[in-house]
Amino acid sequence: MKILLCPLSDGGYLYPAIAAGRELHRRGHQVSVLARSSAGPVVAEAGLPCAVAEDFGGHRAFSATWWGKSGAAQYRAVLRAGRATQADLLVTSVLCDGALLAAEALDIPVVVVGLSVHLWDYRSGGDGEPHLGRTRESRTHDSRALHAAVREEVGLAGRASRWEDDPLLGDALLLRGDPVLEHPGAELPERVRHVGPLDWEPAPGLGELEAIEDQLERAGTRTGAGKPIVYVHLGRFFGGRTLWPRLNEAFTGGPFQAVVEQGRSTEPAPAPEADILLVRKPWMGPLVDAADLVLSNGTSAPVLSALLRGRPLALSPNGSEQPLLTGACVRAGVAVRDPKTPSVDLSALLESVSRDEGLRTRARALGDRLAAVDGAARAADIVERVAQASATPKENHEYAISRPR
């Protein structure tokens, strides 16, 4: 089978798709990756061939920054690349309307790699779920409206979709978290499955980690050696408040030192006197290993990385899935939410997280559950079942999808 991976090229979306793609390649399938040129070295390290998105008219079409604005360009790029690679099936990211519509135009199945939690309406249940941000109903309505707008823009309006019940899920949507992160009593849509973290990332380059350790050691001679490390991973702000003023306050003369991944924060502002080392790396695992705890806006990649290593979390959410995942982690007892009020001192909050053995124990337990799941194998199983179902006469589709391997 020829499979085209066409996720967003940002690491939080690209790496999980690569994890599934590597397993599918190991099983003998022909797997290639459509990604922007800057992601080429990462795809090469994964051992998969890369189709450069810009060569197919996909400039900016696979950037999370441009999500919601480049659906038509993404559709055209995936359509062209799918034809060029003679793809039998697509694997894409959640929020990739263009790829979903290209699968329809190509008349091939598509599997969607989701986040740690389900973004949209449950099939049933979920009553009483608190909303730190937008409601599921609002998020679902707007996501479907955007999908319909892209559909019209690319000329597919009026054409029947085989996913009329929910076009956002494709033939299957794979969640990378754990059922405990969904609201108690809620039932996921039929095509949504948990597969675990799909944990893969590129390895640090020669000497990269040692250079960071040397910088921390040199900083320790100035600020006092032995301070525990907080790994800070900043996601998009979505118009919310930047954490930088509070980071500078918390890590100046306090009990911790910070390694801050710039991530998608476009205006890093570490104060000269703060115990902050700013990095921009395509990997985070070794830095989380060295940390006592993790502070994040609440995006899937750093949350899963922290849990897989048994690190408790302090979460300061803004938009997108950040409030939803934050609520799930607080409910699971593995995180504390930063209320972002002047009365709450961030340094004191981090100290309370660091000292909370119950929080740490629950984080280790959930991390052990996540680590025990062979997510790549589960994802590959589902991809193969979807492909089998698409090749099966309609009267046999239900059997092909649901029967055990």
Coordinates of C-alpha atoms in Angstrom, one line a residue:
M1 CA 0.0 0.0 0.0
K2 CA 1.2 3.5 -0.8
I3 CA 0.7 5.9 2.1
L4 CA 1.2 9.7 2.0
L5 CA 1.7 11.4 5.4
C6 CA 0.5 15.0 5.1
P7 CA 0.3 16.4 8.6
L8 CA 1.1 19.9 9.6
S9 CA 4.9 20.2 9.6
D10 CA 5.2 21.6 13.1
G11 CA 6.8 19.0 15.5
G12 CA 3.7 18.5 17.6
Y13 CA 1.8 17.3 14.6
L14 CA 4.6 15.9 12.4
Y15 CA 6.3 13.7 14.9
P16 CA 3.3 11.6 15.9
A17 CA 2.5 11.0 12.2
I18 CA 6.1 10.0 11.6
A19 CA 5.8 7.5 14.5
A20 CA 2.9 5.8 12.8
G21 CA 4.5 6.1 9.4
R22 CA 7.7 4.4 10.5
E23 CA 5.7 1.4 11.8
L24 CA 3.8 1.2 8.5
H25 CA 7.0 1.3 6.6
R26 CA 8.4 -1.5 8.8
R27 CA 5.4 -3.5 7.8
G28 CA 6.3 -3.2 4.2
H29 CA 4.1 -0.3 3.1
Q30 CA 5.5 2.5 0.9
V31 CA 5.4 5.6 3.1
S32 CA 6.3 9.1 2.1
V33 CA 5.9 12.5 3.9
L34 CA 4.6 15.7 2.4
A35 CA 6.2 18.5 4.5
R36 CA 7.6 21.9 4.1
S37 CA 11.2 22.1 3.2
S38 CA 12.4 23.1 6.7
A39 CA 11.2 19.8 8.0
G40 CA 13.2 17.8 5.4
P41 CA 16.1 17.0 7.8
V42 CA 13.7 15.6 10.4
V43 CA 11.9 13.5 7.9
A44 CA 15.3 12.2 6.6
E45 CA 16.3 11.3 10.1
A46 CA 13.1 9.3 10.4
G47 CA 14.2 7.3 7.4
L48 CA 11.2 8.3 5.2
P49 CA 11.3 10.0 1.8
C50 CA 10.1 13.6 1.8
A51 CA 8.0 15.3 -0.8
V52 CA 8.6 19.0 -0.4
A53 CA 5.3 20.9 0.1
E54 CA 6.6 24.0 -1.7
D55 CA 7.2 21.9 -4.9
F56 CA 3.5 21.2 -4.9
G57 CA 2.3 24.7 -4.3
G58 CA 2.1 24.2 -0.5
H59 CA 3.9 27.3 0.7
R60 CA 2.6 27.9 4.3
A61 CA -0.1 25.3 3.8
F62 CA 1.4 23.0 6.5
S63 CA 2.2 25.5 9.1
A64 CA 0.1 25.6 12.3
T65 CA 0.6 29.4 12.4
W66 CA -1.4 29.6 9.1
W67 CA -4.0 27.1 10.1
G68 CA -7.5 28.3 9.1
K69 CA -6.1 30.5 6.3
S70 CA -4.4 28.0 4.0
G71 CA -7.0 25.2 3.6
A72 CA -7.3 25.7 -0.2
A73 CA -3.6 25.7 -0.8
Q74 CA -3.2 22.6 1.4
Y75 CA -6.0 20.9 -0.6
R76 CA -4.2 21.6 -3.9
A77 CA -0.8 20.5 -2.6
V78 CA -2.1 17.2 -1.1
L79 CA -4.1 16.6 -4.3
R80 CA -1.0 17.0 -6.5
A81 CA 1.3 15.0 -4.1
G82 CA -1.3 12.3 -3.7
R83 CA -1.4 11.9 -7.5
A84 CA 2.3 12.1 -7.9
T85 CA 2.9 9.4 -5.3
Q86 CA -0.1 7.3 -6.4
A87 CA -1.3 7.3 -2.8
D88 CA -3.8 4.7 -1.7
L89 CA -4.4 6.3 1.7
L90 CA -3.6 9.6 3.5
V91 CA -2.5 10.2 7.1
T92 CA -3.0 13.8 8.2
S93 CA -3.3 15.9 11.3
V94 CA -6.4 17.1 13.1
L95 CA -7.5 20.6 11.7
C96 CA -6.2 19.8 8.2
D97 CA -9.4 20.5 6.2
G98 CA -7.4 20.7 2.9
A99 CA -6.1 17.2 3.4
L100 CA -9.5 15.8 4.3
L101 CA -11.0 17.3 1.2
A102 CA -8.1 16.1 -1.0
A103 CA -8.8 12.5 0.2
E104 CA -12.4 13.0 -1.0
A105 CA -11.3 14.3 -4.4
L106 CA -8.8 11.4 -4.8
D107 CA -11.5 9.0 -3.5
I108 CA -9.1 7.4 -1.0
P109 CA -9.4 6.9 2.7
V110 CA -7.8 9.2 5.2
V111 CA -6.8 8.7 8.9
V112 CA -6.4 11.7 11.2
V113 CA -3.9 11.9 13.9
G114 CA -5.5 13.9 16.7
L115 CA -4.3 15.6 19.9
S116 CA -4.2 14.2 23.5
V117 CA -7.9 14.9 24.0
H118 CA -11.0 15.0 21.8
L119 CA -11.7 18.6 20.7
W120 CA -15.3 18.4 19.5
D121 CA -18.7 17.1 20.6
Y122 CA -18.9 13.7 22.3
R123 CA -21.3 11.2 20.9
S124 CA -23.1 11.2 24.2
G125 CA -22.3 12.2 27.8
G126 CA -20.0 14.8 29.0
D127 CA -22.8 16.7 30.8
G128 CA -21.5 19.1 33.4
E129 CA -18.0 19.3 31.9
P130 CA -16.6 22.7 33.0
H131 CA -15.3 24.9 30.3
L132 CA -12.0 26.8 30.9
G133 CA -12.3 28.2 27.4
R134 CA -14.8 27.7 24.6
T135 CA -17.5 25.0 24.8
R136 CA -17.3 21.9 22.8
E137 CA -20.5 22.9 21.0
S138 CA -18.9 26.2 19.9
R139 CA -15.6 24.6 18.9
T140 CA -17.5 22.0 16.8
H141 CA -19.7 24.5 15.2
D142 CA -16.8 26.8 14.1
S143 CA -14.7 23.8 13.0
R144 CA -17.4 22.5 10.7
A145 CA -18.1 26.0 9.4
L146 CA -14.5 26.4 8.4
H147 CA -14.5 22.9 6.8
A148 CA -17.6 23.9 4.8
A149 CA -16.0 27.2 3.7
V150 CA -12.8 25.4 2.4
R151 CA -15.0 22.9 0.7
E152 CA -16.8 25.7 -1.1
E153 CA -13.5 27.5 -1.9
V154 CA -12.0 24.4 -3.6
G155 CA -15.2 23.6 -5.6
L156 CA -16.5 20.6 -3.7
A157 CA -19.6 22.3 -2.3
G158 CA -22.7 20.2 -3.0
R159 CA -20.7 17.0 -3.4
A160 CA -21.8 14.3 -1.1
S161 CA -19.2 13.3 1.5
R162 CA -18.9 9.8 2.9
W163 CA -18.5 11.3 6.3
E164 CA -21.7 13.4 6.4
D165 CA -22.2 12.6 10.1
D166 CA -18.9 14.3 10.9
P167 CA -16.5 15.4 8.2
L168 CA -13.8 16.4 10.7
L169 CA -12.9 12.8 11.7
G170 CA -12.0 11.3 8.4
D171 CA -12.2 7.5 8.3
A172 CA -10.7 7.3 11.7
L173 CA -9.3 9.8 14.2
L174 CA -6.6 8.7 16.6
L175 CA -6.2 10.3 20.0
R176 CA -2.8 10.3 21.6
G177 CA -3.9 10.5 25.2
D178 CA -5.7 8.1 27.6
P179 CA -9.4 7.6 28.3
V180 CA -8.9 9.1 31.8
L181 CA -8.3 12.5 30.0
E182 CA -11.8 12.5 28.6
H183 CA -14.7 13.7 30.7
P184 CA -16.2 10.9 33.0
G185 CA -19.1 9.2 31.4
A186 CA -18.6 10.7 28.0
E187 CA -18.7 8.5 24.9
L188 CA -16.4 9.3 21.9
P189 CA -17.7 9.3 18.4
E190 CA -17.6 5.9 16.7
R191 CA -14.6 6.5 14.5
V192 CA -12.4 8.0 17.3
R193 CA -9.8 5.7 18.9
H194 CA -7.2 6.0 21.6
V195 CA -3.7 4.9 20.4
G196 CA -1.4 6.4 23.0
P197 CA 1.3 9.1 22.6
L198 CA 2.9 8.1 19.3
D199 CA 6.1 9.1 20.9
W200 CA 8.9 10.0 18.4
E201 CA 11.2 12.9 18.0
P202 CA 14.6 13.5 16.4
A203 CA 17.7 12.9 18.5
P204 CA 19.9 15.7 19.8
G205 CA 22.8 16.5 17.5
L206 CA 26.3 15.7 18.5
G207 CA 27.2 17.8 21.5
E208 CA 23.9 19.7 21.7
L209 CA 22.8 18.4 25.0
E210 CA 26.3 18.7 26.5
A211 CA 26.4 22.4 25.4
I212 CA 23.1 23.0 27.3
E213 CA 24.5 21.3 30.4
D214 CA 27.6 23.4 30.2
Q215 CA 25.5 26.6 29.9
L216 CA 23.5 25.6 33.0
E217 CA 26.6 24.8 34.9
R218 CA 28.2 28.1 34.1
A219 CA 25.0 29.9 35.1
G220 CA 25.1 27.9 38.3
T221 CA 28.3 29.5 39.3
R222 CA 26.6 32.9 39.2
T223 CA 23.2 32.1 40.6
G224 CA 24.0 29.2 42.9
A225 CA 24.5 25.6 41.7
G226 CA 22.1 22.9 42.4
K227 CA 18.8 24.6 41.6
P228 CA 16.2 22.2 40.2
I229 CA 15.3 22.7 36.6
V230 CA 11.8 23.6 35.4
Y231 CA 11.3 22.8 31.7
V232 CA 9.1 25.5 30.2
H233 CA 7.4 24.9 26.8
L234 CA 5.6 27.9 25.4
G235 CA 2.9 27.3 22.8
R236 CA 0.9 29.9 20.8
F237 CA -0.7 32.7 22.9
F238 CA -3.9 33.0 20.8
G239 CA -4.2 36.6 22.0
G240 CA -3.7 35.6 25.6
R241 CA -1.2 37.1 28.0
T242 CA 2.5 36.3 27.5
L243 CA 4.1 34.4 30.3
W244 CA 7.4 36.3 30.0
P245 CA 6.9 38.9 32.8
R246 CA 5.9 36.2 35.2
L247 CA 8.7 33.9 34.1
N248 CA 11.2 36.6 34.7
E249 CA 9.8 37.2 38.2
A250 CA 9.6 33.5 39.1
F251 CA 13.1 32.7 38.0
T252 CA 15.0 35.7 39.4
G253 CA 16.4 34.9 42.8
G254 CA 14.0 32.0 43.2
P255 CA 14.5 28.4 44.0
F256 CA 14.4 27.1 40.4
Q257 CA 16.3 27.6 37.2
A258 CA 14.4 27.4 33.8
V259 CA 15.1 25.9 30.4
V260 CA 12.6 27.6 28.2
E261 CA 11.7 26.3 24.8
Q262 CA 10.8 29.3 22.7
G263 CA 8.3 27.1 20.7
R264 CA 5.9 29.4 18.9
S265 CA 6.5 32.3 21.2
T266 CA 7.6 35.0 18.7
E267 CA 8.9 37.5 21.3
P268 CA 11.0 35.8 23.9
A269 CA 12.0 38.3 26.6
P270 CA 14.2 36.7 29.3
A271 CA 15.6 39.3 31.8
P272 CA 19.4 39.4 32.0
E273 CA 19.3 38.6 35.7
A274 CA 16.8 35.7 35.5
D275 CA 17.9 32.1 35.8
I276 CA 16.6 31.3 32.3
L277 CA 18.2 29.5 29.5
L278 CA 16.3 30.1 26.2
V279 CA 16.5 27.3 23.6
R280 CA 14.9 26.4 20.4
K281 CA 15.3 22.7 19.7
P282 CA 13.3 20.1 17.6
W283 CA 13.4 17.7 20.6
M284 CA 12.4 18.0 24.3
G285 CA 12.7 14.5 25.9
P286 CA 16.3 14.9 27.2
L287 CA 15.4 18.3 28.7
V288 CA 12.3 17.0 30.4
D289 CA 14.4 14.1 31.8
A290 CA 16.7 16.7 33.4
A291 CA 13.8 18.7 34.8
D292 CA 12.0 18.4 38.2
L293 CA 8.7 19.5 36.6
V294 CA 7.2 21.0 33.5
L295 CA 5.5 24.4 33.0
S296 CA 3.5 24.7 29.8
N297 CA 0.6 26.4 28.1
G298 CA -1.0 23.0 27.8
T299 CA -0.4 21.7 24.3
S300 CA -0.2 18.0 23.7
A301 CA 3.5 17.5 23.0
P302 CA 5.0 18.8 26.2
V303 CA 2.1 17.4 28.3
L304 CA 2.7 13.9 26.9
S305 CA 6.4 14.2 27.2
A306 CA 6.1 15.2 30.9
L307 CA 3.7 12.4 31.7
L308 CA 5.8 9.8 29.9
R309 CA 8.7 10.8 32.2
G310 CA 6.6 11.0 35.3
R311 CA 6.9 14.8 35.7
P312 CA 4.1 16.8 37.3
L313 CA 2.8 19.8 35.4
A314 CA 1.9 23.4 36.0
L315 CA -0.3 24.6 33.1
S316 CA -1.1 28.1 32.0
P317 CA -3.6 27.7 29.1
N318 CA -4.6 30.2 26.5
G319 CA -6.5 28.9 23.4
S320 CA -7.2 26.0 21.2
E321 CA -6.9 22.6 23.1
Q322 CA -4.9 24.2 25.9
P323 CA -7.8 24.9 28.3
L324 CA -9.4 21.5 27.4
L325 CA -6.2 19.5 28.1
T326 CA -5.4 21.6 31.2
G327 CA -8.9 20.7 32.6
A328 CA -8.3 17.1 31.8
C329 CA -4.9 17.0 33.5
V330 CA -6.2 18.8 36.6
R331 CA -9.1 16.4 36.8
A332 CA -6.7 13.4 36.5
G333 CA -4.6 14.9 39.4
V334 CA -1.4 15.2 37.4
A335 CA -1.3 19.0 37.0
V336 CA -2.1 22.3 38.7
R337 CA -3.6 25.1 36.7
D338 CA -2.1 28.6 36.9
P339 CA -5.0 30.9 37.6
K340 CA -3.0 33.8 36.1
T341 CA -4.1 36.3 38.7
P342 CA -1.8 38.9 40.4
S343 CA -2.5 37.3 43.8
V344 CA -0.9 34.0 42.7
D345 CA 2.9 34.0 42.7
L346 CA 4.2 31.7 40.0
S347 CA 7.3 30.8 41.9
A348 CA 5.2 29.7 44.9
L349 CA 2.9 27.7 42.5
L350 CA 5.9 25.9 41.1
E351 CA 7.2 25.1 44.6
S352 CA 3.8 23.6 45.5
V353 CA 3.9 21.4 42.4
S354 CA 7.4 20.3 43.1
R355 CA 6.6 19.3 46.7
D356 CA 3.3 17.5 46.0
E357 CA 4.2 13.8 46.1
G358 CA 0.6 12.8 45.3
L359 CA 0.8 14.9 42.1
R360 CA 4.1 13.3 41.2
T361 CA 2.8 9.7 42.0
R362 CA -0.3 10.2 39.8
A363 CA 1.9 11.6 37.0
R364 CA 4.1 8.5 37.1
A365 CA 1.1 6.2 37.1
L366 CA -0.5 7.8 34.1
G367 CA 2.9 8.0 32.4
D368 CA 3.4 4.3 32.9
R369 CA 0.0 3.6 31.4
L370 CA 0.8 5.7 28.4
A371 CA 4.3 4.2 28.0
A372 CA 2.8 0.7 28.1
V373 CA 0.8 1.3 24.9
D374 CA 2.4 0.6 21.6
G375 CA 0.8 3.5 19.9
A376 CA 2.6 3.1 16.6
A377 CA 1.4 -0.5 16.3
R378 CA -2.2 0.5 17.3
A379 CA -2.2 3.3 14.7
A380 CA -0.8 1.1 12.0
D381 CA -3.5 -1.5 12.8
I382 CA -6.2 1.1 12.4
V383 CA -4.7 2.4 9.1
E384 CA -4.6 -1.1 7.7
R385 CA -8.2 -1.8 8.8
V386 CA -9.4 1.5 7.2
A387 CA -7.6 0.5 4.0
Q388 CA -9.2 -2.9 4.1
A389 CA -12.6 -1.5 4.6
S390 CA -12.3 0.9 1.7
A391 CA -11.4 -2.0 -0.6
T392 CA -14.3 -4.1 0.7
P393 CA -17.8 -4.1 -0.9
K394 CA -20.1 -1.7 1.0
E395 CA -22.3 -4.5 2.4
N396 CA -19.1 -5.9 4.2
H397 CA -17.7 -2.6 5.5
E398 CA -19.0 -2.9 9.0
Y399 CA -17.4 -6.3 9.4
A400 CA -14.1 -5.2 7.9
I401 CA -13.7 -2.2 10.2
S402 CA -14.8 -3.8 13.5
R403 CA -13.4 -7.4 13.4
P404 CA -10.3 -7.9 15.6
R405 CA -6.9 -8.5 14.0

